[in-house]
XYZ file of C-alpha atoms in Angstrom:
599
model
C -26.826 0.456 7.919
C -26.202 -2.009 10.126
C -25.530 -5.633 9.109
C -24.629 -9.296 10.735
C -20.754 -10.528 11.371
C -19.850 -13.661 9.025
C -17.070 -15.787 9.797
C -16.935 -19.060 8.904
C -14.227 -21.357 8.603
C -10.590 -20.094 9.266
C -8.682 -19.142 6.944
C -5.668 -21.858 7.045
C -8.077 -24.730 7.454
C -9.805 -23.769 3.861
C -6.756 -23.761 2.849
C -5.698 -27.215 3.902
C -9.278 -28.645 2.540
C -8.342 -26.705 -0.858
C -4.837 -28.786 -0.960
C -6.972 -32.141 0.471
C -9.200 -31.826 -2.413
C -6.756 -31.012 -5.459
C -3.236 -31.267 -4.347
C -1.652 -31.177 -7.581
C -3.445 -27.731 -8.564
C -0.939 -24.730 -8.896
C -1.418 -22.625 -5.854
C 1.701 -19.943 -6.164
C 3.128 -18.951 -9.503
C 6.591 -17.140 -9.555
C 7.901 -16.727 -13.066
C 8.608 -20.260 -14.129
C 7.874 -21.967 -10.627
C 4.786 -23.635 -10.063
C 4.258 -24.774 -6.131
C 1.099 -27.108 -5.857
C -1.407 -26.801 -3.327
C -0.222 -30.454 -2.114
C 3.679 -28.791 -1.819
C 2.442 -25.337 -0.103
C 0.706 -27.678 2.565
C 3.426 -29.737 3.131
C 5.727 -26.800 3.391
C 3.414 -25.065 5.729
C 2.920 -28.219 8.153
C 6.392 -28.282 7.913
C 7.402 -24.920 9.142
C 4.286 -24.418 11.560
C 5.595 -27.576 13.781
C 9.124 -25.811 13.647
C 7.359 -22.440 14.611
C 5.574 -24.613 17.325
C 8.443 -26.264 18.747
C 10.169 -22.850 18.794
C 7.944 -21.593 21.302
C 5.226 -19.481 19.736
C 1.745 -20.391 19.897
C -1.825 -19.003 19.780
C -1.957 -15.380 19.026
C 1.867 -15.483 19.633
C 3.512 -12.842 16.922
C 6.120 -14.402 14.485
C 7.741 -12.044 12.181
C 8.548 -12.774 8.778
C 11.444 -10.880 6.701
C 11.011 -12.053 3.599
C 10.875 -10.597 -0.393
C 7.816 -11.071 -1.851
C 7.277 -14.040 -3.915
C 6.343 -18.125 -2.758
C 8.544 -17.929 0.241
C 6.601 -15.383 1.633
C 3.194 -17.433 1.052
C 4.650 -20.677 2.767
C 5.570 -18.616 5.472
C 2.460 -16.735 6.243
C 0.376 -19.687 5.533
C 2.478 -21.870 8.701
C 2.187 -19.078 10.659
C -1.638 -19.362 10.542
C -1.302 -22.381 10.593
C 0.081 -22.884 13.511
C -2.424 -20.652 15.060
C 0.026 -17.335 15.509
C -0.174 -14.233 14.154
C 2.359 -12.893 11.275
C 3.926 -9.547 10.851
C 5.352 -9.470 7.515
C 7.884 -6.783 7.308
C 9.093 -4.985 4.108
C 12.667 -6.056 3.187
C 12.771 -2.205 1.593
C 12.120 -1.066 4.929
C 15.370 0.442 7.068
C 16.888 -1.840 9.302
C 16.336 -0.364 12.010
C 12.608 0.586 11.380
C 11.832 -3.264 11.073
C 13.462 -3.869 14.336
C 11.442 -1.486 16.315
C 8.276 -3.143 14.468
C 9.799 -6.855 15.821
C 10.597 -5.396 19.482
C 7.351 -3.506 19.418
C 4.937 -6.211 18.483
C 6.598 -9.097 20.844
C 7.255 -11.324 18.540
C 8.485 -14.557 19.658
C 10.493 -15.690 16.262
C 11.510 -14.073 12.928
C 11.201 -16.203 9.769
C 13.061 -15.308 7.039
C 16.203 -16.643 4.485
C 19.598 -17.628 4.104
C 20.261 -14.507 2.482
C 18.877 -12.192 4.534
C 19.531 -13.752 7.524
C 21.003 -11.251 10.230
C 19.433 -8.004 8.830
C 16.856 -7.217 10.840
C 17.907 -10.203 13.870
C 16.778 -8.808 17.060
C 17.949 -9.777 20.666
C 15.789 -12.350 22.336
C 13.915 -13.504 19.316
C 14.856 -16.804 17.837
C 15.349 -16.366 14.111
C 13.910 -19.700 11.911
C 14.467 -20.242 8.153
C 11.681 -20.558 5.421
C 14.459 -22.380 3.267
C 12.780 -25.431 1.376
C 13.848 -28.701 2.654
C 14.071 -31.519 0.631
C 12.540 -33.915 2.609
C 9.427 -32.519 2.943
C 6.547 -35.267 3.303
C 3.698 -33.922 0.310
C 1.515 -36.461 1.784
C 1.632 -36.084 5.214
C -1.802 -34.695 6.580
C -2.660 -31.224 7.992
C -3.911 -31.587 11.233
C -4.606 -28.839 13.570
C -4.610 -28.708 16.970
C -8.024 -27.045 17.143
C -10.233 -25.158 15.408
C -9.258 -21.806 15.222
C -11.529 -19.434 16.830
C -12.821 -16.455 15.279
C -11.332 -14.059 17.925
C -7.439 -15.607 17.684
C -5.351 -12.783 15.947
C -4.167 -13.575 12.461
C -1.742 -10.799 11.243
C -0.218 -7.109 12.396
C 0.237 -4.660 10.462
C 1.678 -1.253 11.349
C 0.009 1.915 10.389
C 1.562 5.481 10.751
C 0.591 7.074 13.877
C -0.495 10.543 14.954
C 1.688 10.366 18.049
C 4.875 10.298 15.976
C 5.146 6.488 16.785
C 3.618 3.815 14.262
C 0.775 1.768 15.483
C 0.579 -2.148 15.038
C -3.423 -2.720 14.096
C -4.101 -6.536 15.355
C -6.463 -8.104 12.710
C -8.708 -11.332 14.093
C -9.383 -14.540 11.941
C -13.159 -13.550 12.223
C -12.588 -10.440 10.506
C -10.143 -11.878 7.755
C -12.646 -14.868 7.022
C -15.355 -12.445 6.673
C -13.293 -10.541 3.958
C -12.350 -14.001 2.383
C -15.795 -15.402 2.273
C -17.112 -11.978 0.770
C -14.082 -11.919 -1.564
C -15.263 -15.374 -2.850
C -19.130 -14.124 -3.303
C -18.042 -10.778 -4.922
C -15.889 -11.807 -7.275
C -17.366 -15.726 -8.036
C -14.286 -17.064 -7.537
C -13.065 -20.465 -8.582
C -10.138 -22.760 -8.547
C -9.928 -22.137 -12.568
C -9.318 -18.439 -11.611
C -5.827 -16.666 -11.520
C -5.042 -13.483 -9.481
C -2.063 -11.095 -8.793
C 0.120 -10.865 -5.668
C 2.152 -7.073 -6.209
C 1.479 -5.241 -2.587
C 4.478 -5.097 -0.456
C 4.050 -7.483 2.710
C 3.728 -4.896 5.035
C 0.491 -3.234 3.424
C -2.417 -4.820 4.536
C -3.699 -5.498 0.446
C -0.628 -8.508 0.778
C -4.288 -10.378 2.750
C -6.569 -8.876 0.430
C -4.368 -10.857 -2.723
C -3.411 -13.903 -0.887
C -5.838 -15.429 1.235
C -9.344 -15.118 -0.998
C -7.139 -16.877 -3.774
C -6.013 -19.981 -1.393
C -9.444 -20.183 0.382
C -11.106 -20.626 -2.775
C -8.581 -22.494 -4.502
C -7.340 -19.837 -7.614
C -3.567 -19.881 -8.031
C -1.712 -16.713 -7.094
C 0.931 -15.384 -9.518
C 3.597 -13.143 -8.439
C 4.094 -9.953 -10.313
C 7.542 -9.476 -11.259
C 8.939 -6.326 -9.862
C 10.101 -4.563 -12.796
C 6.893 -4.910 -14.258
C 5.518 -2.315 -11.635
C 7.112 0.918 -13.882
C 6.225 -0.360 -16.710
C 2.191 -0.201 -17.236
C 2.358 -1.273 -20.329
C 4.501 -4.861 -20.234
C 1.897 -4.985 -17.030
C -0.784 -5.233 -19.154
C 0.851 -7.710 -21.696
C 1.571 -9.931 -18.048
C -1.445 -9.727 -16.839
C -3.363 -11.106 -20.140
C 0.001 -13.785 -21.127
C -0.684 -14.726 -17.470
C -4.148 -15.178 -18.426
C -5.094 -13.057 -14.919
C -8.695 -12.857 -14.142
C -9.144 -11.187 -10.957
C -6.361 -8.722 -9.878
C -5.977 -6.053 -7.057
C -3.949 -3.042 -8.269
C -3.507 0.201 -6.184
C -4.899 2.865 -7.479
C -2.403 5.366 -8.858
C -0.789 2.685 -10.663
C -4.629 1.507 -11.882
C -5.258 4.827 -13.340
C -2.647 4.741 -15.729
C -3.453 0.796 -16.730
C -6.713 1.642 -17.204
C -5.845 4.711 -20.230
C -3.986 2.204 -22.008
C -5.014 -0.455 -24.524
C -5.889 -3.898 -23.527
C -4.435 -7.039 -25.037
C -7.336 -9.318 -26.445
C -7.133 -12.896 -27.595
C -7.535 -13.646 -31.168
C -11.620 -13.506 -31.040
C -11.227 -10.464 -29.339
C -11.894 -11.533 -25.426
C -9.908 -9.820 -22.690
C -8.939 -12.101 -20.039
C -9.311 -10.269 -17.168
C -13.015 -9.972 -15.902
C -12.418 -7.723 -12.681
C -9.859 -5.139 -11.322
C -10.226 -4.105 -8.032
C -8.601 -0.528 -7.100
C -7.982 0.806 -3.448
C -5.774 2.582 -1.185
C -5.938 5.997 -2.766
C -8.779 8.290 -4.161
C -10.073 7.169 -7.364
C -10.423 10.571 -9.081
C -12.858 9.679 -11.823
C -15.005 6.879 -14.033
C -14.176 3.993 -15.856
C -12.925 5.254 -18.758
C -15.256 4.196 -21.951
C -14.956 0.875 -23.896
C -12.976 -0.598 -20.823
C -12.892 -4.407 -21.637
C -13.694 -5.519 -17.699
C -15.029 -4.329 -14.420
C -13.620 -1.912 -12.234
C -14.309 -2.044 -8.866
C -13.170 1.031 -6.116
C -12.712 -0.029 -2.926
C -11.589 1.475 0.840
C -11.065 0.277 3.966
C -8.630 1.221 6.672
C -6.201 -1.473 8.227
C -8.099 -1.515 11.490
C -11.485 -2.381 9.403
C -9.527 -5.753 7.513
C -8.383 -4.293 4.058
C -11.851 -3.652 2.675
C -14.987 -2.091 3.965
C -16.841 -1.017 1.102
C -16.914 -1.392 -2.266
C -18.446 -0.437 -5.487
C -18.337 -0.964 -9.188
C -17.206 2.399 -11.109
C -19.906 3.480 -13.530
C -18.097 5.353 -16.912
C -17.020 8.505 -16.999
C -19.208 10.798 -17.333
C -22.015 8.777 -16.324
C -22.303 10.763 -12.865
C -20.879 14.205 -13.579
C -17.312 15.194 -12.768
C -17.403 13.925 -8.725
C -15.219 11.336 -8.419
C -16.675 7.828 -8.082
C -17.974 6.682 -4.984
C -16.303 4.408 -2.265
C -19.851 1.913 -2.568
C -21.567 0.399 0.234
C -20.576 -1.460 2.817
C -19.653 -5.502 2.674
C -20.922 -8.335 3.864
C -20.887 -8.386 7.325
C -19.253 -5.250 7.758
C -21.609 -2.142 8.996
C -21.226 1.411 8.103
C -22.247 4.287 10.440
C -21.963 8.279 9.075
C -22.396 10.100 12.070
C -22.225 13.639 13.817
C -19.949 15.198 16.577
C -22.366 14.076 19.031
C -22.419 10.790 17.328
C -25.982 10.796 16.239
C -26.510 9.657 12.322
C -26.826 12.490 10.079
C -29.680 12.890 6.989
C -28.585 11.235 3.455
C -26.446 14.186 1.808
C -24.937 15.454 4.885
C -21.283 15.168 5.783
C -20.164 12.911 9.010
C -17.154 10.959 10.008
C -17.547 7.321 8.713
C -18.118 4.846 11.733
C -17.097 0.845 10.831
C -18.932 -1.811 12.519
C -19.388 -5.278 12.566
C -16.796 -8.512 11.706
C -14.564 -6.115 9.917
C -13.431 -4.313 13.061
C -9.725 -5.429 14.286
C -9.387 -5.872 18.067
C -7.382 -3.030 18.286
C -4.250 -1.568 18.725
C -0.920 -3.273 19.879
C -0.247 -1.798 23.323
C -2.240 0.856 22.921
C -4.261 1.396 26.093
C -5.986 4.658 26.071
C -5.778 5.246 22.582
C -7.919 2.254 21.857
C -10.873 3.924 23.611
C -10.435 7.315 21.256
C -11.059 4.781 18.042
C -12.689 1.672 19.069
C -16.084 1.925 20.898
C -18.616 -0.709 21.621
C -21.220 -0.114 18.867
C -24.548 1.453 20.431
C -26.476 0.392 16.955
C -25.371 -3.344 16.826
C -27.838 -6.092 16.288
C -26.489 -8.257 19.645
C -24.194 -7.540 22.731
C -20.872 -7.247 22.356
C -20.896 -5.260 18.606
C -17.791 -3.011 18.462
C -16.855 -0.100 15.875
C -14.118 2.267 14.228
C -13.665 5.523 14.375
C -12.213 6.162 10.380
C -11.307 9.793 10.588
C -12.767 9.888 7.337
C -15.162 12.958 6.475
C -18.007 11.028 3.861
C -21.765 11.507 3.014
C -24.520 8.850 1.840
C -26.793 9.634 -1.049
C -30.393 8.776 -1.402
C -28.524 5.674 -3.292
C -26.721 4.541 0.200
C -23.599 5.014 -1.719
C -20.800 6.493 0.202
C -18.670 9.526 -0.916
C -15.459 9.739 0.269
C -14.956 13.736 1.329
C -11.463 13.708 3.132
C -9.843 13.306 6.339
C -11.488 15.045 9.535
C -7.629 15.368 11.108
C -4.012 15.756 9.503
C -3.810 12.138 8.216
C -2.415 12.196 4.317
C -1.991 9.818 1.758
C 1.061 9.745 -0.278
C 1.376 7.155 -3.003
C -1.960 5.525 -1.692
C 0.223 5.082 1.967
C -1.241 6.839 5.058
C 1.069 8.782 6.581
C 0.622 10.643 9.750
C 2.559 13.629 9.656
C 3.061 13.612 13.009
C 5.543 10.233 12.456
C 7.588 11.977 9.977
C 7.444 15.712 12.681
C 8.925 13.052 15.426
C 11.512 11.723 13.140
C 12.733 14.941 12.066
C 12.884 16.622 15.322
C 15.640 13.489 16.271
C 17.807 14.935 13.711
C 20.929 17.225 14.383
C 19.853 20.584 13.652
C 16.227 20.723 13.546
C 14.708 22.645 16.124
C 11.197 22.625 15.049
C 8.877 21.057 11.675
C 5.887 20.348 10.422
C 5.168 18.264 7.681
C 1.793 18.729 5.225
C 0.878 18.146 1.838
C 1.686 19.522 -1.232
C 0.220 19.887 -4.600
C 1.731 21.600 -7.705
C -2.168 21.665 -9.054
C -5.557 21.105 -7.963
C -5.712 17.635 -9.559
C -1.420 16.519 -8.905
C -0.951 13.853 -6.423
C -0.125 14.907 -3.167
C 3.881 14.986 -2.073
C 4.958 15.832 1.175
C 6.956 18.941 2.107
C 8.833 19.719 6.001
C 9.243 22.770 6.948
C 12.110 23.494 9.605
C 13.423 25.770 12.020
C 16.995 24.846 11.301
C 19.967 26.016 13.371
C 22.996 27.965 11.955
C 25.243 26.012 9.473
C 22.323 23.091 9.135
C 21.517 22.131 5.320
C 18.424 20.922 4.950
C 19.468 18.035 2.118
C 21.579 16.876 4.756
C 18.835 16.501 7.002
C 16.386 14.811 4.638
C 19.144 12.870 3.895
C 19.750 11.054 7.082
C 15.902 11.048 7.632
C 15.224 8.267 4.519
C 17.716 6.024 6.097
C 15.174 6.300 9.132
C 11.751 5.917 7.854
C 10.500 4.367 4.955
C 10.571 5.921 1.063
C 7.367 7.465 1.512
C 7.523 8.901 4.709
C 10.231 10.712 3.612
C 9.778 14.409 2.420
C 10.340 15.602 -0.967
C 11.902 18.459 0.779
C 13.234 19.888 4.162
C 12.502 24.057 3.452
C 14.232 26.273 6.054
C 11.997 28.833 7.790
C 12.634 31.673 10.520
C 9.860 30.354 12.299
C 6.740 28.108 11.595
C 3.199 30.535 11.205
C 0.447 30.034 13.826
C -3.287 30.287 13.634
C -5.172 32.852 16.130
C -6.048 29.575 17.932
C -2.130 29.359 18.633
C -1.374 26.435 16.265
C 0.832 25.824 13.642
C -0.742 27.104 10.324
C -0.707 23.956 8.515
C -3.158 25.332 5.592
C -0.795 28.187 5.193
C 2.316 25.732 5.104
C 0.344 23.754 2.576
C -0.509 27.156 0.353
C 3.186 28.216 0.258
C 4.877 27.694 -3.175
C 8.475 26.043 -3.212
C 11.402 27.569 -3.947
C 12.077 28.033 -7.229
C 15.716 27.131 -8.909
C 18.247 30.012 -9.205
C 19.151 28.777 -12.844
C 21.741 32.228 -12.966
C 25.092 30.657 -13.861
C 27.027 33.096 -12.500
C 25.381 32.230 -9.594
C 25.941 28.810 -9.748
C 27.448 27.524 -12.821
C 27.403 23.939 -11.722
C 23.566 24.390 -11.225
C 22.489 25.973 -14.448
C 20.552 24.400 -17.262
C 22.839 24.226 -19.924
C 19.918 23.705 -22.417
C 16.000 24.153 -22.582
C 15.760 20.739 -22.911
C 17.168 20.309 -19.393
C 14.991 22.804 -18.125
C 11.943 20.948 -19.645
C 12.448 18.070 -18.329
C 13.093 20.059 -14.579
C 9.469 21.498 -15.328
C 8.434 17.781 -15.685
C 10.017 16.847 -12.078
C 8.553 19.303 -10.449
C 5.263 18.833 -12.245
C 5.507 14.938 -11.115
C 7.749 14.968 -7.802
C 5.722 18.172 -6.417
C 9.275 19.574 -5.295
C 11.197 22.822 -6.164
C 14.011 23.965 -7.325
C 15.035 21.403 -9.294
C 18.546 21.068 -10.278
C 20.548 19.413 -12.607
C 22.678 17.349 -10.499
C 19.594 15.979 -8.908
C 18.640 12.361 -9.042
C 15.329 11.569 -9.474
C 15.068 9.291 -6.744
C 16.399 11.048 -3.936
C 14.545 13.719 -4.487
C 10.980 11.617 -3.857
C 10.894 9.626 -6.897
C 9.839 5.859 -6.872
C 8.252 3.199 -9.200
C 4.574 4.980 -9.670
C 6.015 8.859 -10.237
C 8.642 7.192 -12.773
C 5.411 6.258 -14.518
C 3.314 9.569 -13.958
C 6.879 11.311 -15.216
C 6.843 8.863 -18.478
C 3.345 9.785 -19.371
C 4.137 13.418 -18.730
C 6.707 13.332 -20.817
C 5.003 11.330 -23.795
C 2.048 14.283 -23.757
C 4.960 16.568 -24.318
C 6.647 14.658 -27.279
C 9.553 13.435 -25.103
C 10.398 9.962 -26.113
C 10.678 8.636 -22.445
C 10.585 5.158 -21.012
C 10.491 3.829 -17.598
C 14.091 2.484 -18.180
C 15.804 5.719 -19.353
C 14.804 6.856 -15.712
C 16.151 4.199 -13.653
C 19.537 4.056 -16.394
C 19.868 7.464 -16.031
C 18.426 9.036 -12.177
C 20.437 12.256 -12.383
C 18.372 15.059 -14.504
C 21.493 16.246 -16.473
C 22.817 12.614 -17.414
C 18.752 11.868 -18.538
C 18.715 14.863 -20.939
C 21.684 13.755 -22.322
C 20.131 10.498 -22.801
C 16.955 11.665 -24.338
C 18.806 14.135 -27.043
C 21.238 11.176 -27.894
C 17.730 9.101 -28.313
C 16.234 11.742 -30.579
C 19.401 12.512 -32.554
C 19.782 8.695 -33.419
C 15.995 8.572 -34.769
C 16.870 11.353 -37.500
């Protein structure tokens, strides 16, 4: 259960041995840009004396607004560097959102580009650009300061909050070398070995891809962006890239893993280990897959990973989804009761985190660090802290965990927790809206979860209006696949809102009349198939045919899950057909011109 904190050397000074030792080895790979380990030093000194002479410092917080790809790297790595902590923001992220992130986290600069310079600057914090100079010394020598020290924070990352305001989790360089240094061990890395960068920089997998690959010396290739809706030309990538190691989330793993693998001419697969995370893995490695697939979890405030376990083949252990493994190095795991005593192997508890994986806590938060973060009563020394997770599991005679669900409202959507008390806050801003809650929503059992508001609206208030103005607000996937109008919102005996019953409710279902609506109706079956296939992927009714896809709760992993639909159906689909053609009438039309020129 319990087990001892590794740290070990930080992470920007392994990095900085890594370039000292081989400084012409590729470090970042973006399409046909190579930047050495020698280069991404030099660019790194570079920029941490500018962030230094700026006026951050240690455990300062510099922002960086950047897309992802080497620019990014260069400017996290000097931000370590120079012993501060980064908060990488997502350039798909409103304006505004990011600017109550860079106010709310103190951050003394913002690092980003020429180009987008200006979007998110914020009053009273100096903005410094990432822009490669051309004088940049490759030779000249990293030298720190001082070491360090394992408690110095090393990045921020906001999570969704239950209060309806996001919380900024502080991560310490203990806790990220731990992950590296277990990383390294796990997965044998080397500096022959090549893995992906694809999370977005404000999810905290951007450090799971990154820094393991620099400490140990791999070279980190970019994924292009288009290649995320298309699992197929991933695939191809990933083995022309000659990828070894690579970190995918796991709704967009699930549908790699059904397809078939690209193999050299003697038949070897490239790839050797795919490592899955931030949503539940629903079942085994499917049979005859070509590498290893490993599930893991871990919230933000417990550094990226936790646990971790290889998936065994379907079948191999029933129809229960695969475990969530056992805990890491260094990091310990705790499944305990409401009284928090630890319960019997087989018996459900909320999953306690302990040990060097356990962030020093919330931004600001005060009070609401004590209702998560505890000093540990079963630590080996003094001074042990732990996590509350929220997360219901059990242990088996095995000591593997089994993730069970959430003990409170918390959702995932898309692998992204949500809290939909965030989303609640952001709606009730809105003109119109006098009272919502937000749950999940499943067409099926086994359909990924979408979320749904339901609103006490006032007279004359559409509801698509409202979600409207709410995505330019929040981020895509805090944003409801749609606003439904009640009279009032059901309560439980206890007094509270009925979420369950919210949750059980079906959707609306389109008025397809057209005398009712002749704008509205399906003017063929094939239309109406292909509504049945939204709904089916998007979770959201009625469906009509002036709808685009995208405003509607599509985005890059349900164009996929729509495509694959679609294919089991005999629809010749592809990812691009959907992003060529958003609105469901103008895709139909698409599709039967597609079908009539293959005759």
């Amino acid at each position: 259960m319990n087990a001892t904190a590794t740290t070990g050397t930080s992470v920007p000074e392994r990095i900085a041995a890594r370039a000292a030792a081989d400084p012409t080895h590729p470090a970042v790979v973006e399409g046909a840009s190579i930047l050495t380990y020698g280069r991404l030093r030099a660019r790194a000194a570079e920029l941490a004396r500018r962030i230094l002479e700026s006026g951050a410092g240690p455990d300062d917080v510099v922002a960086i607004h950047l897309r992802r790809g080497t620019d990014l790297v260069v400017a996290a790595t000097a931000v370590l560097t120079a012993g501060s902590a980064y908060l990488a923001l997502d350039t798909e992220e409103p304006a505004g959102r990011a600017r109550t992130f860079v106010t709310g986290a103190g951050a003394k600069l913002l690092i980003t580009d020429a180009e987008l310079a200006g979007q998110v600057a914020t009053p009273g914090v100096r903005t410094v650009l990432v822009d490669s100079p051309s004088d940049v010394n490759e030779s000249a020598e990293y030298e720190p300061t001082a070491p360090i020290p394992p408690s110095a924070a090393a990045y921020i990352t906001y999570t969704s909050g239950s209060t309806g305001q996001p919380k900024g989790v502080v991560v310490e360089h203990g806790g990220l070398a731990n992950l590296v240094s277990w990383y390294g061990e796990q997965y044998a890395l080397t500096p022959a070995d090549r893995l992906t960068q694809l999370a977005r920089p404000s999810f905290d997998a951007f450090a799971l891809e990154v820094w393991p690959c620099l400490a140990h010396g791999a070279t980190l290739h970019v994924v292009p962006q288009e290649l995320l809706a298309a699992p197929a030309d991933l695939t191809a990538w990933l083995h022309r890239e000659a990828i070894t190691v690579s970190f995918v989330p796991t709704p967009l793993a699930v549908e790699l893993i059904d397809l078939p693998w690209p193999r050299d001419e003697d038949g070897a697969v490239r790839l050797r280990s795919m490592l899955v995370g931030g949503d539940r893995l629903g079942h085994g490695a499917p049979s005859g897959l070509p590498f290893a697939l490993f599930n893991n979890y871990g919230p933000t405030e417990g550094t990226v990973v936790a646990t971790c376990g290889q998936v065994a083949t379907a079948g191999a252990e029933g129809d229960a989804p695969p475990s969530i493994g056992t805990p890491i190095r260094g990091v310990s795991a705790y499944v305990l009761d409401p009284a928090g005593q630890p319960v019997q192997d087989g018996e459900p508890g909320e999953l306690y985190l302990g040990g060097a994986g356990v962030a020093r806590g919330y931004l600001g938060a005060g009070a609401r660090d004590a209702e998560k973060f505890s000093d540990d009563p079963f630590a080996d020394g003094p001074g042990g802290r732990r996590y509350a997770t929220g997360d219901l599991v059990r242990r088996d005679a095995d000591g593997q965990l089994h993730f069970l669900g959430r003990i409170d409202d918390q959702l995932k959507i898309n692998g992204v927790r949500v809290e939909p008390g965030e989303v609640e806050a952001a709606l009730l801003k809105q003109t119109g809206v006098l009272a919502a809650t937000v749950v999940a929503h499943r067409t099926s059992p086994d359909a990924p979860a979408s979320l749904v508001a339901h609103a006490v609206l006032t007279d004359g208030t559409d509801a698509s209006e409202v979600r409207r103005r709410l995505a330019e607000e929040v981020t895509a996937v805090m944003v409801p696949v749609a606003v439904v109008p009640v009279d009032a919102l059901p309560l439980t005996p206890h007094g509270k809102v009925d979420r369950a019953e919210l949750s059980a409710r079906p959707l609306p279902t389109p008025d397809t009349d057209a005398d009712a609506d002749p704008g509205n109706a399906y003017r063929t079956p094939l239309e109406q198939q292909i509504a049945e296939l939204w709904t089916e992927v998007l979770g959201v009714s009625p469906v009509a045919p002036s709808d685009s896809f995208f405003d509607i709760g599509g985005d890059s992993l349900r164009v996929i899950r729509l495509v694959k639909a679609a294919r089991r159906q005999g629809l010749v689909l592809i990812a691009d057909d959907v992003y060529m053609y958003p609105v469901l009438r103008d895709i139909a039309d698409a599709v039967l011109k597609s079908s009539q020129s293959d005759e």
